[in-house]
Coordinates of N, CA and C and ligand atoms in Angstrom, one line a residue:
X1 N -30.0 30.6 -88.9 CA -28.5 30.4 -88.9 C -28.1 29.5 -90.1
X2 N -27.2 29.9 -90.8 CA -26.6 29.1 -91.9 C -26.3 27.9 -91.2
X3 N -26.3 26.8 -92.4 CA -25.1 25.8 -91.6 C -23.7 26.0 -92.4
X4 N -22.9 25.7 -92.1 CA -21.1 25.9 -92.7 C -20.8 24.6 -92.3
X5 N -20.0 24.2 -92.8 CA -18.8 23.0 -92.1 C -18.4 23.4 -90.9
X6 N -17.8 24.6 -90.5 CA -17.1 24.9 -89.0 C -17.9 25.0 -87.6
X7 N -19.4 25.4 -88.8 CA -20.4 24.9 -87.3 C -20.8 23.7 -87.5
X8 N -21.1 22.5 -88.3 CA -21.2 21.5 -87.7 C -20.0 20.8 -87.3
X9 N -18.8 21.3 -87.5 CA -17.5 20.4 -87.0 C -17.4 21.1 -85.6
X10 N -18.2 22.0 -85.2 CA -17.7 23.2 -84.3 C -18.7 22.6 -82.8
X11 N -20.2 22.0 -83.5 CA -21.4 21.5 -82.9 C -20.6 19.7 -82.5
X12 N -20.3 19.3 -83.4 CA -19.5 17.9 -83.0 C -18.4 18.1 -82.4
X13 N -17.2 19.1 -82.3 CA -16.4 18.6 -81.1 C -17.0 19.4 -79.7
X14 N -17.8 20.2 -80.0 CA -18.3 20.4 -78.1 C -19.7 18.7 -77.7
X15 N -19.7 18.1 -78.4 CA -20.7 16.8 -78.6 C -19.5 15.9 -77.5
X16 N -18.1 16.0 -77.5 CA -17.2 15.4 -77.2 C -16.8 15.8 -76.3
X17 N -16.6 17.1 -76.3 CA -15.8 17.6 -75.1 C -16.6 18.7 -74.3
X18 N -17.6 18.6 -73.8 CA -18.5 19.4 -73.2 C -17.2 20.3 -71.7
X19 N -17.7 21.3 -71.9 CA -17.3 22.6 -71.4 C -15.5 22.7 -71.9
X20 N -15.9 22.7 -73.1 CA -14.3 23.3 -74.0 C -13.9 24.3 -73.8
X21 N -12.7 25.2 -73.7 CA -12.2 26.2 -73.9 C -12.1 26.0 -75.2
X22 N -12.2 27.9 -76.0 CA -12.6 27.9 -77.5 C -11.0 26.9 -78.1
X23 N -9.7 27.7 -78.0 CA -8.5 26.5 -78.6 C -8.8 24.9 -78.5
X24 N -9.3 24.3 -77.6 CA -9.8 22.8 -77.5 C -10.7 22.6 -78.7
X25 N -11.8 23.2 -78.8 CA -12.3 22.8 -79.6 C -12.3 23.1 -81.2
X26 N -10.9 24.4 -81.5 CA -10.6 24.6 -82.8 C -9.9 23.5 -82.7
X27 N -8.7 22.7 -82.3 CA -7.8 21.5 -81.8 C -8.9 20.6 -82.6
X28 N -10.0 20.3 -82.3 CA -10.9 19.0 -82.6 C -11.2 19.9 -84.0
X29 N -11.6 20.9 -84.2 CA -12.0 21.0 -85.4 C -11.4 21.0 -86.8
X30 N -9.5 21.4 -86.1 CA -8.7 21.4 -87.5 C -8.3 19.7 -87.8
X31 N -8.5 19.4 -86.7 CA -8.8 17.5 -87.5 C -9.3 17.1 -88.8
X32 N -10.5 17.7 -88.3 CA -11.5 17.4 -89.9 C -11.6 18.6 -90.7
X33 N -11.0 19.7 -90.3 CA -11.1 20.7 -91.2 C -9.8 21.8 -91.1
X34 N -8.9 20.9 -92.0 CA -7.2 21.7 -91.0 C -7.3 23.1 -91.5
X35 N -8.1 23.9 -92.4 CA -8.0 24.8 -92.9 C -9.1 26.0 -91.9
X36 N -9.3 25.5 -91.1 CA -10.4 26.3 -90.0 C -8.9 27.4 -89.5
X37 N -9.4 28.6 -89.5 CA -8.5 29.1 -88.2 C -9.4 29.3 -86.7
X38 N -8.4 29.9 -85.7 CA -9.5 29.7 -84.5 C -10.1 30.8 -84.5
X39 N -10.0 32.0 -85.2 CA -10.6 33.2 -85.2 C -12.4 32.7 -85.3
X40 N -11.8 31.7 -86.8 CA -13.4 31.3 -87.1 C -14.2 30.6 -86.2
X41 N -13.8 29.5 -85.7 CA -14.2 28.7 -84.4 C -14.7 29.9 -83.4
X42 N -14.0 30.7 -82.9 CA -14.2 31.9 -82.1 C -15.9 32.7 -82.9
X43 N -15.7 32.7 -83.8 CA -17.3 33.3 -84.4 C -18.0 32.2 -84.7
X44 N -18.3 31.6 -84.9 CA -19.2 30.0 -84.5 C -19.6 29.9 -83.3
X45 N -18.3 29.7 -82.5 CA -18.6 29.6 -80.8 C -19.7 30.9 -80.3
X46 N -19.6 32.3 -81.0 CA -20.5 33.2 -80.6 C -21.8 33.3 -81.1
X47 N -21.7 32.8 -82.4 CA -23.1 32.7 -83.2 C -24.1 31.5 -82.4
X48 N -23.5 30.5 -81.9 CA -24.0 29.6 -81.3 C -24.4 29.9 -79.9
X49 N -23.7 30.9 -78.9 CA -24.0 31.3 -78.4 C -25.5 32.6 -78.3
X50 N -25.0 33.3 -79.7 CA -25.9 34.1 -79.2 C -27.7 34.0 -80.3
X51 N -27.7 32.5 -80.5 CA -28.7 31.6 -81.0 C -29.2 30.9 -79.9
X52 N -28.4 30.8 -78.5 CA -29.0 29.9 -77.9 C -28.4 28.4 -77.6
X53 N -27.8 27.8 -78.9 CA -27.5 27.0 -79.1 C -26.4 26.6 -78.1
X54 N -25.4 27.4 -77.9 CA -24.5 26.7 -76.9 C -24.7 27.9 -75.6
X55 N -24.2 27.6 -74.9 CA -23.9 28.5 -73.5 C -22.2 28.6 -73.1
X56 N -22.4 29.7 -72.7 CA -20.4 30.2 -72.5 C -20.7 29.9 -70.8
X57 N -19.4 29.3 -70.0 CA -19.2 29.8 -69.0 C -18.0 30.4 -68.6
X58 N -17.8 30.8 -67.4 CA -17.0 31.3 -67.3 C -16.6 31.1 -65.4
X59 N -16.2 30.3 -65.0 CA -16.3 30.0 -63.6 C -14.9 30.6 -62.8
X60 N -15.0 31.5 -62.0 CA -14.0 32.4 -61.4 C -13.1 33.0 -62.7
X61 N -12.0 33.0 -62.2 CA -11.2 33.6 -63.6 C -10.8 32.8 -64.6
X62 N -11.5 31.8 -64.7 CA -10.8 31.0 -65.7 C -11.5 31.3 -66.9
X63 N -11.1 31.1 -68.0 CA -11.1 31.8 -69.5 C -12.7 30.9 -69.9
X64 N -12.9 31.5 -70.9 CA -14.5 30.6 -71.6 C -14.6 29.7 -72.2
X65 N -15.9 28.5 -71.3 CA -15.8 27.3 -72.2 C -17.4 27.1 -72.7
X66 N -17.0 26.8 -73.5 CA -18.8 26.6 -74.2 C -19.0 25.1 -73.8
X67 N -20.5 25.1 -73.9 CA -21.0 23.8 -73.9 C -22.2 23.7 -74.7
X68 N -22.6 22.4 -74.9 CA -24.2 22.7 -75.5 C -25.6 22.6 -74.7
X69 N -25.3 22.2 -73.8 CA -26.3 21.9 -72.7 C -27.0 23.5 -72.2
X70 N -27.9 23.6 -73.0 CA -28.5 25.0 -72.5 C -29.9 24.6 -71.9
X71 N -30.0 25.7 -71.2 CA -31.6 26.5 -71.3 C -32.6 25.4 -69.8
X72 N -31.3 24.1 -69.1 CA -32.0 23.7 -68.2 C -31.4 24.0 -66.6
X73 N -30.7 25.1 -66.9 CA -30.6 25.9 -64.9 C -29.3 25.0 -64.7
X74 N -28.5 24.1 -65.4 CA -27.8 23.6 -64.3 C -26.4 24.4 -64.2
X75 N -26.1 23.6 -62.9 CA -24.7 24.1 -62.4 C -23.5 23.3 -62.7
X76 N -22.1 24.2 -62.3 CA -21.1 23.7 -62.2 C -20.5 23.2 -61.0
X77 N -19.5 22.1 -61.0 CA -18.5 21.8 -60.2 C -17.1 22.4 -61.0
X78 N -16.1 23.2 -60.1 CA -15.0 22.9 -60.9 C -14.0 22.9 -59.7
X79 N -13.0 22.3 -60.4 CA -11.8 21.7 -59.5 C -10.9 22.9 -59.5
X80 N -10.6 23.0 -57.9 CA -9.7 24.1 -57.7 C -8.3 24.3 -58.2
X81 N -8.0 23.0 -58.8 CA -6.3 22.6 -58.9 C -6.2 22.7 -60.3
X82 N -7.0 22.0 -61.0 CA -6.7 21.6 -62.6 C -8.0 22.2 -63.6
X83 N -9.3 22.8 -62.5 CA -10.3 23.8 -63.5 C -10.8 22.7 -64.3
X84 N -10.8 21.2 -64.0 CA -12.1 20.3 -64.4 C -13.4 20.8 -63.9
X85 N -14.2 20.8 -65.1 CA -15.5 21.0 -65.0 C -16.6 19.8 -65.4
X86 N -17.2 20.1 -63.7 CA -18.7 19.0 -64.0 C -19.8 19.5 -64.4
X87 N -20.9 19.2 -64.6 CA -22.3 19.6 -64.6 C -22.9 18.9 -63.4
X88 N -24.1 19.8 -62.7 CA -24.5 19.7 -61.7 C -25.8 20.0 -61.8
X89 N -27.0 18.9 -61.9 CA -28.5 19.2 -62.3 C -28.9 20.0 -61.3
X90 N -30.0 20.7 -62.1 CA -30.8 21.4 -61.3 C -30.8 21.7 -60.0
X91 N -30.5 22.0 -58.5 CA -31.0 21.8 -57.4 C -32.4 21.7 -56.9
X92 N -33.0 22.4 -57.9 CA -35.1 22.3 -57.5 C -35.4 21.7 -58.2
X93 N -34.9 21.4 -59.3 CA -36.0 21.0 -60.6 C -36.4 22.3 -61.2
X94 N -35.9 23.5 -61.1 CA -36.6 24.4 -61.2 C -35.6 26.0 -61.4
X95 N -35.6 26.6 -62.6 CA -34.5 27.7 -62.0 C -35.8 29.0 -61.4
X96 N -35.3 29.9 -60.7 CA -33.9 29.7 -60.1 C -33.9 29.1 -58.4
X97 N -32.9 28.2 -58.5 CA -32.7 27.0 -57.5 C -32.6 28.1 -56.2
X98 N -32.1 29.6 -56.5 CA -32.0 30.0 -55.3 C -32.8 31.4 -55.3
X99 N -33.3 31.8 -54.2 CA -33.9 32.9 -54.3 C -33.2 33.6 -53.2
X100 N -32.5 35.1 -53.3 CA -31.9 36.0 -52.8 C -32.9 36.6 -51.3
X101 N -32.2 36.6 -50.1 CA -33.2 37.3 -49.3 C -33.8 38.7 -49.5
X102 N -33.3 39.1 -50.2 CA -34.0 40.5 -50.8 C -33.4 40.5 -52.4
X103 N -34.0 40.5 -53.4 CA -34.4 40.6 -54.5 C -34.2 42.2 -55.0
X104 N -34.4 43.1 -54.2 CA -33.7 44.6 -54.6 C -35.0 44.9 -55.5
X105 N -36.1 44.5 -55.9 CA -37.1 44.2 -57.0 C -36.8 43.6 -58.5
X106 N -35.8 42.4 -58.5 CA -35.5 42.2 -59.6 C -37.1 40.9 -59.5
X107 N -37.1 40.5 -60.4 CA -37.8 39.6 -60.7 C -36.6 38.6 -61.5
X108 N -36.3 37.2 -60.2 CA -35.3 36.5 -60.6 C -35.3 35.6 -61.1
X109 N -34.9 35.1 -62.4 CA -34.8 34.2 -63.2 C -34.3 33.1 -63.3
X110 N -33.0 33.3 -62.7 CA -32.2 32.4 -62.8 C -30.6 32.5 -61.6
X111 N -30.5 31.4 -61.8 CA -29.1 31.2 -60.5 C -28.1 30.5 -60.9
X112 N -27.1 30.6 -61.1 CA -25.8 30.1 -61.1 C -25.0 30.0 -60.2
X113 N -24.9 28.8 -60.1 CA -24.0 28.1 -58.8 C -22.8 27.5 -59.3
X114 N -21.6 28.0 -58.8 CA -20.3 27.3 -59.0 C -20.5 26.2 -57.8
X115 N -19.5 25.5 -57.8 CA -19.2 24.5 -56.5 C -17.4 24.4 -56.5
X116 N -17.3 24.7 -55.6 CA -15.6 24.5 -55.9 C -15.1 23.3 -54.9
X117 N -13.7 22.8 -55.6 CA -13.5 21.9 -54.5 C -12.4 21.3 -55.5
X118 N -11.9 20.3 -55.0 CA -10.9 19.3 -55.7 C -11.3 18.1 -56.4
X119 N -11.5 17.9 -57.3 CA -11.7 16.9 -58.4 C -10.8 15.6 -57.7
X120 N -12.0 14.3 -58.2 CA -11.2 13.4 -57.8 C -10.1 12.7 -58.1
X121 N -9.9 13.3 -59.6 CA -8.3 13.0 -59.9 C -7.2 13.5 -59.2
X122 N -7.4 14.8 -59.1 CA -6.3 15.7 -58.3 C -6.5 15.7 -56.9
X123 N -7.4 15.0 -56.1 CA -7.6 14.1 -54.8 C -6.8 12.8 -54.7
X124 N -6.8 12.4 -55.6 CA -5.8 11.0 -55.7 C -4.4 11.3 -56.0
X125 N -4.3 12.3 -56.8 CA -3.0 12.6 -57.3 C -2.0 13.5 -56.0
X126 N -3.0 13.8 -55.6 CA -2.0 14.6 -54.0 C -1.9 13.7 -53.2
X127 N -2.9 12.7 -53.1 CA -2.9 11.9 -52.0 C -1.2 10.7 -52.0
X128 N -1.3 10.4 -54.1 CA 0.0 10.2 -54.0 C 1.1 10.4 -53.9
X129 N 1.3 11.7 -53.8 CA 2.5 12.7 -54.1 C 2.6 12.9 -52.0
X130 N 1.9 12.8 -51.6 CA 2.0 13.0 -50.1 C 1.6 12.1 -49.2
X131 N 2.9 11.1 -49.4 CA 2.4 9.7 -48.3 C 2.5 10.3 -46.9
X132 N 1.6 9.2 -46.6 CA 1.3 9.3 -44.8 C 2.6 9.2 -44.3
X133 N 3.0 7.7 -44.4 CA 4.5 7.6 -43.9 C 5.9 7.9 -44.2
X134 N 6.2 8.6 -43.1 CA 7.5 9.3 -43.8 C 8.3 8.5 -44.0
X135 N 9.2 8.4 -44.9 CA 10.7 7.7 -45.2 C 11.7 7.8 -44.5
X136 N 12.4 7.2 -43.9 CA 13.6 7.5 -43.5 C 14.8 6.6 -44.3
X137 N 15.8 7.5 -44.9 CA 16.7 6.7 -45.8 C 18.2 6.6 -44.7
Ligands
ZN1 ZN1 -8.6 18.6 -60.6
ZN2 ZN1 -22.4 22.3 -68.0

């Protein structure tokens, strides 16, 4: 792989903002390089992908975020309300964390696990928006 500027500005803003959607991280990259378009960032984000280097996800329908964290099995949390995304180690130490009751004869490699649920920001933020006691004016 060459290096360019767009991939190392491209490798330093996912360093910051792990599981970016590709606009987030052209956003960090026309910072230091305002002459990037996101087309390019978009072929960076794939070259690095398909080097290994980064990993795409893609959790229910929400659009694609790269990260750099490859090649160690782990999973996602994402928040049902606002599509914050965590990382979630291994569940064995080992992929794949899950093995299917029948396998069909694949020989399985690997498992990806979403986790869904409400982020604790948007746990706090409803909890304020919906007090216990009602008001009476
Ligand atoms: Zn949330
Ligand atoms: Zn991750």
């Amino acid at each position: 792989m060459r290096v360019t500027e767009t991939r190392v500005a491209v490798i330093a803003a996912l360093r910051g903002l792990p599981h970016a959607p590709a606009d987030a991280v052209y956003g960090e990259v026309s910072k230091t390089l305002p002459t990037t378009s996101l087309q390019a960032v978009y072929n960076v984000l794939h070259d690095l992908e398909a080097h290994g280097l980064a990993r795409r996800i893609e959790p229910g329908d929400h659009r694609s975020h790269y990260e750099l964290r490859v090649g160690d099995n782990h999973h996602h949390l994402v928040c049902t309300s606002c599509g914050a995304i965590a990382d979630v180690d291994c569940l064995v130490g080992a992929a794949p964390c899950l093995t299917p009751d029948d396998a069909h004869g694949f020989a399985v490699a690997a498992a990806e696990i979403t986790f869904w649920g409400e982020c604790r920001d948007c746990r706090q933020s409803s909890h304020e928006k919906s007090p216990t006691v009602p008001t009476h004016t």
